[in-house]
Amino acid sequence: MIFLALVIALTLRQLWALDITVQRDGWWRDWRARAGDSGLRSWSQLLLVVGLPLLLALLVLDLLRPLLFGLPWIAAAAVLLLYALGREDLQALVARYSDYCERGNGEAAWLFAREELGLTVPAEEVSDTLDSEWLRQQVEARLCYASYQGWFAVVFYFVVLGPVAAVGYRLLQLYRDGGDAAQGPAARVLFWLDWVPVRLLLATFALAGDFVRSRDVLMSAATDTWAEPADLLWQVASAAESPVQEGTPLQQAAANARALAGLLHRCAVAWIVVIALVAILA
């Protein structure tokens, strides 16, 4: 049933526009605002804000499981997965960023990085022609992590622990990104939740890209216990994608961003194939 719900959700995601009704977060933000006025400690507030919706979802799924051969359960699981998937359209983000770079509009590329990807760029790193290697690396790292947390991690927890776990991962992401809780308990929980799926994706990068070039980087990153997931993902992805070194810095940035998007697409296909094989053989 899990695999069927996964196929339905991903198919609907491709057919519908990104801004679909089930991905509206207003209800949860209102609930978080009310819970924030309760005066609870950070961990208690996190448990209330994230845990209560998950408990309700779990109860609904348990009620639906025995009905009509599980068909209502499959439909509900697909809806929950749709909600849990990321809000970013990676292909659109890469296309916009690459277009700015190819047209030589370094200022627009920098504004895109600041406003769309949320980068805080130090003044000494800013250049009208995007000559800053630091900025290009940060953009690719953000794009890589956006794809990971919006798709790979969600699907991993959906398949391994079920739809409630996938929704829980999304709510933790929303909680962390919602303000001053960025360095709080949600960030710590997410760090450990990311530990296994990040390393699985690192291995997928190497297999779907340049394995020889990325092998040593993969081994070093996979054994780095305390590194941030976004840093690890970019390190291995940049090695696996064989960075382009021809043309102007802006042209290189555009080509590398597109190469990264291609690598992420190949990894997504590989994960779907593996999940399908496991579902068939199980």
Short mmCIF file of N, CA, C and O in Angstrom, two decimals, residues 96-215:
data_model
loop_
_atom_site.label_atom_id
_atom_site.label_comp_id
_atom_site.label_asym_id
_atom_site.label_seq_id
_atom_site.Cartn_x
_atom_site.Cartn_y
_atom_site.Cartn_z
N ARG A 96 15.92 29.67 -13.42
CA ARG A 96 16.03 31.13 -13.21
C ARG A 96 17.46 31.53 -12.91
O ARG A 96 17.98 32.49 -13.48
N TYR A 97 18.09 30.80 -12.00
CA TYR A 97 19.46 31.12 -11.63
C TYR A 97 20.39 30.99 -12.83
O TYR A 97 21.23 31.87 -13.09
N SER A 98 20.25 29.90 -13.60
CA SER A 98 21.10 29.69 -14.77
C SER A 98 20.86 30.76 -15.82
O SER A 98 21.81 31.21 -16.49
N ASP A 99 19.61 31.17 -15.99
CA ASP A 99 19.30 32.21 -16.97
C ASP A 99 19.98 33.52 -16.61
O ASP A 99 20.54 34.19 -17.48
N TYR A 100 19.93 33.90 -15.33
CA TYR A 100 20.61 35.12 -14.90
C TYR A 100 22.11 35.04 -15.20
O TYR A 100 22.72 36.00 -15.69
N CYS A 101 22.70 33.89 -14.88
CA CYS A 101 24.14 33.74 -15.07
C CYS A 101 24.51 33.75 -16.54
O CYS A 101 25.50 34.38 -16.94
N GLU A 102 23.75 33.06 -17.37
CA GLU A 102 24.07 33.00 -18.81
C GLU A 102 23.93 34.36 -19.47
O GLU A 102 24.63 34.63 -20.46
N ARG A 103 23.03 35.19 -18.97
CA ARG A 103 22.86 36.53 -19.54
C ARG A 103 23.86 37.52 -18.96
O ARG A 103 23.83 38.71 -19.29
N GLY A 104 24.74 37.03 -18.09
CA GLY A 104 25.76 37.89 -17.52
C GLY A 104 25.25 38.84 -16.47
O GLY A 104 25.92 39.83 -16.14
N ASN A 105 24.07 38.56 -15.91
CA ASN A 105 23.46 39.45 -14.93
C ASN A 105 23.81 38.95 -13.53
O ASN A 105 23.02 38.29 -12.86
N GLY A 106 25.03 39.28 -13.10
CA GLY A 106 25.50 38.82 -11.80
C GLY A 106 24.72 39.41 -10.65
O GLY A 106 24.50 38.75 -9.64
N GLU A 107 24.28 40.66 -10.79
CA GLU A 107 23.51 41.29 -9.71
C GLU A 107 22.18 40.58 -9.50
O GLU A 107 21.76 40.34 -8.36
N ALA A 108 21.50 40.22 -10.60
CA ALA A 108 20.24 39.50 -10.49
C ALA A 108 20.45 38.12 -9.87
O ALA A 108 19.64 37.65 -9.07
N ALA A 109 21.56 37.47 -10.22
CA ALA A 109 21.87 36.16 -9.64
C ALA A 109 22.10 36.28 -8.14
O ALA A 109 21.67 35.42 -7.36
N TRP A 110 22.78 37.36 -7.73
CA TRP A 110 23.00 37.56 -6.30
C TRP A 110 21.69 37.84 -5.57
O TRP A 110 21.43 37.30 -4.49
N LEU A 111 20.82 38.68 -6.17
CA LEU A 111 19.52 38.96 -5.55
C LEU A 111 18.67 37.70 -5.47
O LEU A 111 17.94 37.49 -4.49
N PHE A 112 18.76 36.86 -6.49
CA PHE A 112 18.04 35.58 -6.46
C PHE A 112 18.52 34.73 -5.28
O PHE A 112 17.72 34.14 -4.55
N ALA A 113 19.84 34.67 -5.09
CA ALA A 113 20.40 33.88 -4.00
C ALA A 113 19.94 34.42 -2.65
O ALA A 113 19.65 33.65 -1.72
N ARG A 114 19.82 35.73 -2.53
CA ARG A 114 19.43 36.33 -1.26
C ARG A 114 17.94 36.19 -0.98
O ARG A 114 17.52 35.83 0.13
N GLU A 115 17.11 36.45 -2.01
CA GLU A 115 15.67 36.51 -1.79
C GLU A 115 14.99 35.15 -1.95
O GLU A 115 14.05 34.83 -1.22
N GLU A 116 15.42 34.35 -2.91
CA GLU A 116 14.76 33.06 -3.17
C GLU A 116 15.37 31.92 -2.37
O GLU A 116 14.65 30.99 -1.98
N LEU A 117 16.67 31.96 -2.13
CA LEU A 117 17.33 30.89 -1.42
C LEU A 117 17.67 31.24 0.02
O LEU A 117 18.16 30.40 0.77
N GLY A 118 17.44 32.50 0.40
CA GLY A 118 17.65 32.90 1.78
C GLY A 118 19.09 33.02 2.20
O GLY A 118 19.41 32.91 3.39
N LEU A 119 19.99 33.27 1.25
CA LEU A 119 21.40 33.40 1.60
C LEU A 119 21.68 34.77 2.22
O LEU A 119 21.21 35.79 1.73
N THR A 120 22.45 34.75 3.27
CA THR A 120 22.95 36.00 3.85
C THR A 120 24.39 36.15 3.37
O THR A 120 25.29 35.41 3.79
N VAL A 121 24.60 37.10 2.47
CA VAL A 121 25.88 37.22 1.79
C VAL A 121 26.70 38.33 2.43
O VAL A 121 26.27 39.49 2.43
N PRO A 122 27.88 38.03 2.99
CA PRO A 122 28.74 39.08 3.52
C PRO A 122 29.11 40.08 2.45
O PRO A 122 29.26 39.73 1.27
N ALA A 123 29.28 41.34 2.85
CA ALA A 123 29.56 42.40 1.87
C ALA A 123 30.82 42.12 1.07
O ALA A 123 30.89 42.41 -0.13
N GLU A 124 31.82 41.52 1.70
CA GLU A 124 33.08 41.28 0.99
C GLU A 124 32.95 40.18 -0.04
O GLU A 124 33.83 40.03 -0.89
N GLU A 125 31.86 39.40 -0.01
CA GLU A 125 31.69 38.32 -0.96
C GLU A 125 30.87 38.73 -2.18
O GLU A 125 30.76 37.98 -3.14
N VAL A 126 30.27 39.92 -2.12
CA VAL A 126 29.37 40.34 -3.19
C VAL A 126 30.17 40.91 -4.35
O VAL A 126 31.08 41.70 -4.19
N SER A 127 29.84 40.48 -5.56
CA SER A 127 30.48 41.00 -6.77
C SER A 127 29.43 41.15 -7.84
O SER A 127 28.55 40.32 -8.00
N ASP A 128 29.49 42.25 -8.60
CA ASP A 128 28.49 42.47 -9.65
C ASP A 128 28.54 41.41 -10.73
O ASP A 128 27.57 41.19 -11.45
N THR A 129 29.67 40.74 -10.88
CA THR A 129 29.78 39.72 -11.91
C THR A 129 29.75 38.30 -11.33
O THR A 129 30.04 37.34 -12.02
N LEU A 130 29.40 38.20 -10.05
CA LEU A 130 29.32 36.90 -9.39
C LEU A 130 30.65 36.16 -9.47
O LEU A 130 30.70 34.97 -9.67
N ASP A 131 31.74 36.89 -9.34
CA ASP A 131 33.05 36.26 -9.37
C ASP A 131 33.35 35.50 -8.08
O ASP A 131 34.35 34.78 -8.01
N SER A 132 32.52 35.69 -7.07
CA SER A 132 32.78 35.06 -5.80
C SER A 132 32.53 33.56 -5.87
O SER A 132 31.41 33.11 -6.08
N GLU A 133 33.58 32.77 -5.70
CA GLU A 133 33.44 31.31 -5.66
C GLU A 133 32.59 30.90 -4.47
O GLU A 133 31.83 29.93 -4.54
N TRP A 134 32.73 31.63 -3.38
CA TRP A 134 31.93 31.34 -2.18
C TRP A 134 30.44 31.41 -2.49
O TRP A 134 29.67 30.53 -2.08
N LEU A 135 30.01 32.43 -3.21
CA LEU A 135 28.59 32.59 -3.50
C LEU A 135 28.09 31.46 -4.39
O LEU A 135 27.00 30.91 -4.16
N ARG A 136 28.85 31.08 -5.40
CA ARG A 136 28.42 29.99 -6.28
C ARG A 136 28.29 28.69 -5.50
O ARG A 136 27.35 27.92 -5.70
N GLN A 137 29.23 28.44 -4.61
CA GLN A 137 29.15 27.23 -3.80
C GLN A 137 27.94 27.23 -2.89
O GLN A 137 27.26 26.21 -2.73
N GLN A 138 27.65 28.40 -2.30
CA GLN A 138 26.50 28.49 -1.40
C GLN A 138 25.19 28.28 -2.15
O GLN A 138 24.27 27.63 -1.64
N VAL A 139 25.09 28.81 -3.36
CA VAL A 139 23.88 28.62 -4.15
C VAL A 139 23.67 27.15 -4.47
O VAL A 139 22.58 26.60 -4.30
N GLU A 140 24.73 26.48 -4.90
CA GLU A 140 24.62 25.05 -5.22
C GLU A 140 24.30 24.23 -3.98
O GLU A 140 23.52 23.28 -4.04
N ALA A 141 24.89 24.60 -2.84
CA ALA A 141 24.61 23.87 -1.61
C ALA A 141 23.15 24.04 -1.21
O ALA A 141 22.50 23.07 -0.77
N ARG A 142 22.61 25.25 -1.34
CA ARG A 142 21.21 25.47 -0.99
C ARG A 142 20.28 24.72 -1.94
O ARG A 142 19.28 24.15 -1.51
N LEU A 143 20.60 24.73 -3.23
CA LEU A 143 19.78 23.99 -4.18
C LEU A 143 19.81 22.49 -3.87
O LEU A 143 18.79 21.80 -3.94
N CYS A 144 20.98 22.00 -3.52
CA CYS A 144 21.15 20.58 -3.22
C CYS A 144 20.34 20.21 -1.97
O CYS A 144 19.62 19.20 -1.96
N TYR A 145 20.43 21.02 -0.93
CA TYR A 145 19.70 20.71 0.30
C TYR A 145 18.20 20.89 0.11
O TYR A 145 17.40 20.13 0.69
N ALA A 146 17.80 21.86 -0.71
CA ALA A 146 16.37 22.05 -0.98
C ALA A 146 15.78 20.81 -1.63
O ALA A 146 14.67 20.38 -1.30
N SER A 147 16.52 20.22 -2.56
CA SER A 147 16.06 18.99 -3.19
C SER A 147 16.04 17.84 -2.20
O SER A 147 15.09 17.05 -2.17
N TYR A 148 17.05 17.75 -1.36
CA TYR A 148 17.12 16.67 -0.38
C TYR A 148 15.95 16.73 0.60
O TYR A 148 15.22 15.75 0.78
N GLN A 149 15.76 17.89 1.24
CA GLN A 149 14.73 17.95 2.27
C GLN A 149 13.32 18.01 1.69
O GLN A 149 12.36 17.67 2.37
N GLY A 150 13.22 18.40 0.43
CA GLY A 150 11.90 18.48 -0.19
C GLY A 150 11.43 17.19 -0.82
O GLY A 150 10.23 17.00 -1.04
N TRP A 151 12.38 16.27 -1.10
CA TRP A 151 11.99 15.04 -1.79
C TRP A 151 12.63 13.80 -1.16
O TRP A 151 11.94 12.92 -0.69
N PHE A 152 13.95 13.75 -1.16
CA PHE A 152 14.64 12.53 -0.77
C PHE A 152 14.34 12.13 0.68
O PHE A 152 14.00 10.98 0.96
N ALA A 153 14.48 13.07 1.61
CA ALA A 153 14.26 12.73 3.02
C ALA A 153 12.80 12.37 3.27
O ALA A 153 12.50 11.44 4.03
N VAL A 154 11.90 13.09 2.64
CA VAL A 154 10.47 12.83 2.83
C VAL A 154 10.11 11.43 2.33
O VAL A 154 9.41 10.67 3.01
N VAL A 155 10.57 11.08 1.14
CA VAL A 155 10.28 9.76 0.58
C VAL A 155 10.93 8.67 1.43
O VAL A 155 10.34 7.60 1.66
N PHE A 156 12.13 8.91 1.91
CA PHE A 156 12.81 7.93 2.76
C PHE A 156 11.96 7.61 3.98
O PHE A 156 11.71 6.42 4.28
N TYR A 157 11.52 8.64 4.70
CA TYR A 157 10.74 8.38 5.91
C TYR A 157 9.33 7.88 5.60
O TYR A 157 8.76 7.12 6.39
N PHE A 158 8.79 8.25 4.45
CA PHE A 158 7.49 7.73 4.04
C PHE A 158 7.57 6.22 3.82
O PHE A 158 6.70 5.46 4.27
N VAL A 159 8.62 5.76 3.15
CA VAL A 159 8.76 4.34 2.85
C VAL A 159 9.15 3.55 4.09
O VAL A 159 8.64 2.45 4.33
N VAL A 160 10.04 4.08 4.91
CA VAL A 160 10.56 3.34 6.05
C VAL A 160 9.59 3.34 7.24
O VAL A 160 9.37 2.29 7.87
N LEU A 161 9.00 4.51 7.55
CA LEU A 161 8.19 4.63 8.75
C LEU A 161 6.73 5.00 8.48
O LEU A 161 5.93 5.03 9.42
N GLY A 162 6.39 5.32 7.23
CA GLY A 162 5.00 5.60 6.92
C GLY A 162 4.70 7.07 6.73
O GLY A 162 5.55 7.94 6.94
N PRO A 163 3.46 7.39 6.33
CA PRO A 163 3.09 8.77 5.99
C PRO A 163 3.16 9.74 7.17
O PRO A 163 3.48 10.91 6.98
N VAL A 164 2.88 9.27 8.38
CA VAL A 164 2.94 10.17 9.54
C VAL A 164 4.38 10.65 9.76
O VAL A 164 4.61 11.82 10.10
N ALA A 165 5.35 9.77 9.57
CA ALA A 165 6.76 10.17 9.73
C ALA A 165 7.15 11.20 8.68
O ALA A 165 7.90 12.14 8.97
N ALA A 166 6.66 11.05 7.45
CA ALA A 166 6.96 12.02 6.40
C ALA A 166 6.40 13.39 6.75
O ALA A 166 7.07 14.41 6.58
N VAL A 167 5.17 13.42 7.25
CA VAL A 167 4.56 14.69 7.66
C VAL A 167 5.33 15.28 8.84
O VAL A 167 5.55 16.50 8.91
N GLY A 168 5.75 14.42 9.77
CA GLY A 168 6.52 14.91 10.90
C GLY A 168 7.82 15.58 10.47
O GLY A 168 8.21 16.61 11.02
N TYR A 169 8.48 15.01 9.46
CA TYR A 169 9.71 15.63 8.95
C TYR A 169 9.41 17.01 8.37
O TYR A 169 10.16 17.96 8.61
N ARG A 170 8.31 17.13 7.63
CA ARG A 170 7.97 18.43 7.05
C ARG A 170 7.64 19.45 8.14
O ARG A 170 8.07 20.61 8.07
N LEU A 171 6.90 19.04 9.16
CA LEU A 171 6.55 19.98 10.22
C LEU A 171 7.78 20.43 10.99
O LEU A 171 7.87 21.59 11.41
N LEU A 172 8.75 19.54 11.17
CA LEU A 172 9.99 19.94 11.82
C LEU A 172 10.75 20.95 10.97
O LEU A 172 11.34 21.91 11.51
N GLN A 173 10.75 20.77 9.66
CA GLN A 173 11.38 21.75 8.78
C GLN A 173 10.68 23.11 8.89
O GLN A 173 11.34 24.15 8.98
N LEU A 174 9.36 23.10 8.89
CA LEU A 174 8.61 24.34 9.01
C LEU A 174 8.87 25.00 10.36
O LEU A 174 9.00 26.22 10.45
N TYR A 175 8.94 24.19 11.40
CA TYR A 175 9.19 24.72 12.74
C TYR A 175 10.56 25.37 12.83
O TYR A 175 10.71 26.47 13.37
N ARG A 176 11.57 24.70 12.28
CA ARG A 176 12.92 25.25 12.32
C ARG A 176 13.03 26.54 11.53
O ARG A 176 13.73 27.48 11.92
N ASP A 177 12.36 26.60 10.37
CA ASP A 177 12.47 27.76 9.50
C ASP A 177 11.52 28.88 9.88
O ASP A 177 11.48 29.91 9.20
N GLY A 178 10.78 28.70 10.96
CA GLY A 178 9.74 29.67 11.30
C GLY A 178 10.19 30.84 12.13
O GLY A 178 9.36 31.65 12.54
N GLY A 179 11.48 30.96 12.42
CA GLY A 179 11.92 32.12 13.19
C GLY A 179 13.06 31.79 14.12
O GLY A 179 14.05 31.17 13.73
N ASP A 180 12.90 32.18 15.40
CA ASP A 180 14.00 32.07 16.34
C ASP A 180 14.25 30.65 16.83
O ASP A 180 15.12 30.41 17.66
N ALA A 181 13.50 29.68 16.31
CA ALA A 181 13.72 28.29 16.70
C ALA A 181 14.77 27.61 15.84
O ALA A 181 15.01 26.42 15.97
N ALA A 182 15.43 28.39 14.96
CA ALA A 182 16.35 27.79 13.99
C ALA A 182 17.47 27.02 14.68
O ALA A 182 17.96 26.02 14.16
N GLN A 183 17.92 27.49 15.83
CA GLN A 183 19.00 26.81 16.53
C GLN A 183 18.47 26.03 17.73
O GLN A 183 19.23 25.62 18.59
N GLY A 184 17.17 25.82 17.80
CA GLY A 184 16.54 25.17 18.93
C GLY A 184 16.38 23.69 18.76
O GLY A 184 17.10 23.04 18.00
N PRO A 185 15.42 23.12 19.47
CA PRO A 185 15.25 21.67 19.48
C PRO A 185 14.91 21.07 18.12
O PRO A 185 15.34 19.96 17.81
N ALA A 186 14.16 21.79 17.29
CA ALA A 186 13.82 21.25 15.98
C ALA A 186 15.06 21.03 15.14
O ALA A 186 15.17 20.02 14.42
N ALA A 187 16.01 21.95 15.19
CA ALA A 187 17.25 21.79 14.43
C ALA A 187 18.04 20.59 14.92
O ALA A 187 18.63 19.85 14.11
N ARG A 188 18.03 20.34 16.22
CA ARG A 188 18.76 19.20 16.75
C ARG A 188 18.10 17.88 16.34
O ARG A 188 18.77 16.92 15.98
N VAL A 189 16.78 17.84 16.38
CA VAL A 189 16.08 16.63 15.95
C VAL A 189 16.32 16.38 14.47
O VAL A 189 16.59 15.25 14.04
N LEU A 190 16.24 17.43 13.67
CA LEU A 190 16.45 17.28 12.23
C LEU A 190 17.87 16.82 11.91
O LEU A 190 18.07 16.06 10.97
N PHE A 191 18.83 17.28 12.68
CA PHE A 191 20.21 16.87 12.43
C PHE A 191 20.34 15.35 12.49
O PHE A 191 20.97 14.73 11.62
N TRP A 192 19.73 14.74 13.49
CA TRP A 192 19.83 13.30 13.63
C TRP A 192 18.90 12.57 12.67
O TRP A 192 19.23 11.47 12.19
N LEU A 193 17.75 13.16 12.36
CA LEU A 193 16.88 12.55 11.36
C LEU A 193 17.54 12.54 9.99
O LEU A 193 17.28 11.65 9.17
N ASP A 194 18.37 13.53 9.72
CA ASP A 194 19.04 13.62 8.42
C ASP A 194 20.24 12.68 8.31
O ASP A 194 20.74 12.46 7.19
N TRP A 195 20.70 12.15 9.41
CA TRP A 195 21.99 11.45 9.41
C TRP A 195 22.00 10.28 8.42
O TRP A 195 22.89 10.19 7.56
N VAL A 196 21.02 9.40 8.48
CA VAL A 196 21.01 8.22 7.61
C VAL A 196 20.63 8.57 6.17
O VAL A 196 21.37 8.22 5.23
N PRO A 197 19.51 9.27 5.91
CA PRO A 197 19.16 9.55 4.50
C PRO A 197 20.18 10.41 3.78
O PRO A 197 20.39 10.23 2.58
N VAL A 198 20.85 11.31 4.48
CA VAL A 198 21.89 12.11 3.84
C VAL A 198 23.00 11.21 3.33
O VAL A 198 23.46 11.35 2.18
N ARG A 199 23.43 10.27 4.12
CA ARG A 199 24.54 9.40 3.72
C ARG A 199 24.12 8.42 2.63
O ARG A 199 24.93 8.04 1.80
N LEU A 200 22.86 8.02 2.63
CA LEU A 200 22.37 7.21 1.52
C LEU A 200 22.39 8.02 0.22
O LEU A 200 22.75 7.50 -0.85
N LEU A 201 22.00 9.29 0.31
CA LEU A 201 22.01 10.13 -0.88
C LEU A 201 23.44 10.42 -1.33
O LEU A 201 23.71 10.51 -2.54
N LEU A 202 24.37 10.56 -0.39
CA LEU A 202 25.77 10.74 -0.77
C LEU A 202 26.27 9.57 -1.61
O LEU A 202 26.94 9.76 -2.63
N ALA A 203 25.93 8.35 -1.17
CA ALA A 203 26.32 7.17 -1.93
C ALA A 203 25.66 7.16 -3.31
O ALA A 203 26.28 6.78 -4.30
N THR A 204 24.41 7.62 -3.37
CA THR A 204 23.71 7.68 -4.65
C THR A 204 24.36 8.69 -5.58
O THR A 204 24.45 8.46 -6.79
N PHE A 205 24.82 9.81 -5.03
CA PHE A 205 25.55 10.80 -5.85
C PHE A 205 26.74 10.14 -6.53
O PHE A 205 26.97 10.33 -7.73
N ALA A 206 27.51 9.42 -5.75
CA ALA A 206 28.72 8.79 -6.31
C ALA A 206 28.38 7.77 -7.38
O ALA A 206 29.06 7.69 -8.41
N LEU A 207 27.33 6.99 -7.16
CA LEU A 207 26.95 5.96 -8.12
C LEU A 207 26.34 6.55 -9.38
O LEU A 207 26.52 6.02 -10.48
N ALA A 208 25.59 7.66 -9.23
CA ALA A 208 24.91 8.27 -10.38
C ALA A 208 25.79 9.30 -11.10
O ALA A 208 25.44 9.77 -12.17
N GLY A 209 26.94 9.62 -10.50
CA GLY A 209 27.84 10.60 -11.11
C GLY A 209 29.21 10.01 -11.37
O GLY A 209 29.35 8.86 -11.77
N ASP A 210 30.22 10.82 -11.16
CA ASP A 210 31.61 10.40 -11.38
C ASP A 210 32.10 9.70 -10.12
O ASP A 210 32.58 10.34 -9.17
N PHE A 211 32.03 8.37 -10.10
CA PHE A 211 32.37 7.62 -8.88
C PHE A 211 33.85 7.75 -8.54
O PHE A 211 34.21 7.93 -7.37
N VAL A 212 34.70 7.65 -9.54
CA VAL A 212 36.15 7.71 -9.28
C VAL A 212 36.53 9.05 -8.67
O VAL A 212 37.29 9.12 -7.70
N ARG A 213 35.97 10.11 -9.22
CA ARG A 213 36.32 11.46 -8.74
C ARG A 213 35.74 11.74 -7.36
O ARG A 213 36.33 12.48 -6.58
N SER A 214 34.57 11.15 -7.04
CA SER A 214 33.89 11.48 -5.80
C SER A 214 34.12 10.45 -4.70
O SER A 214 33.67 10.66 -3.57
N ARG A 215 34.83 9.36 -5.00
CA ARG A 215 34.98 8.28 -4.02
C ARG A 215 35.63 8.73 -2.73
O ARG A 215 35.10 8.48 -1.63
#
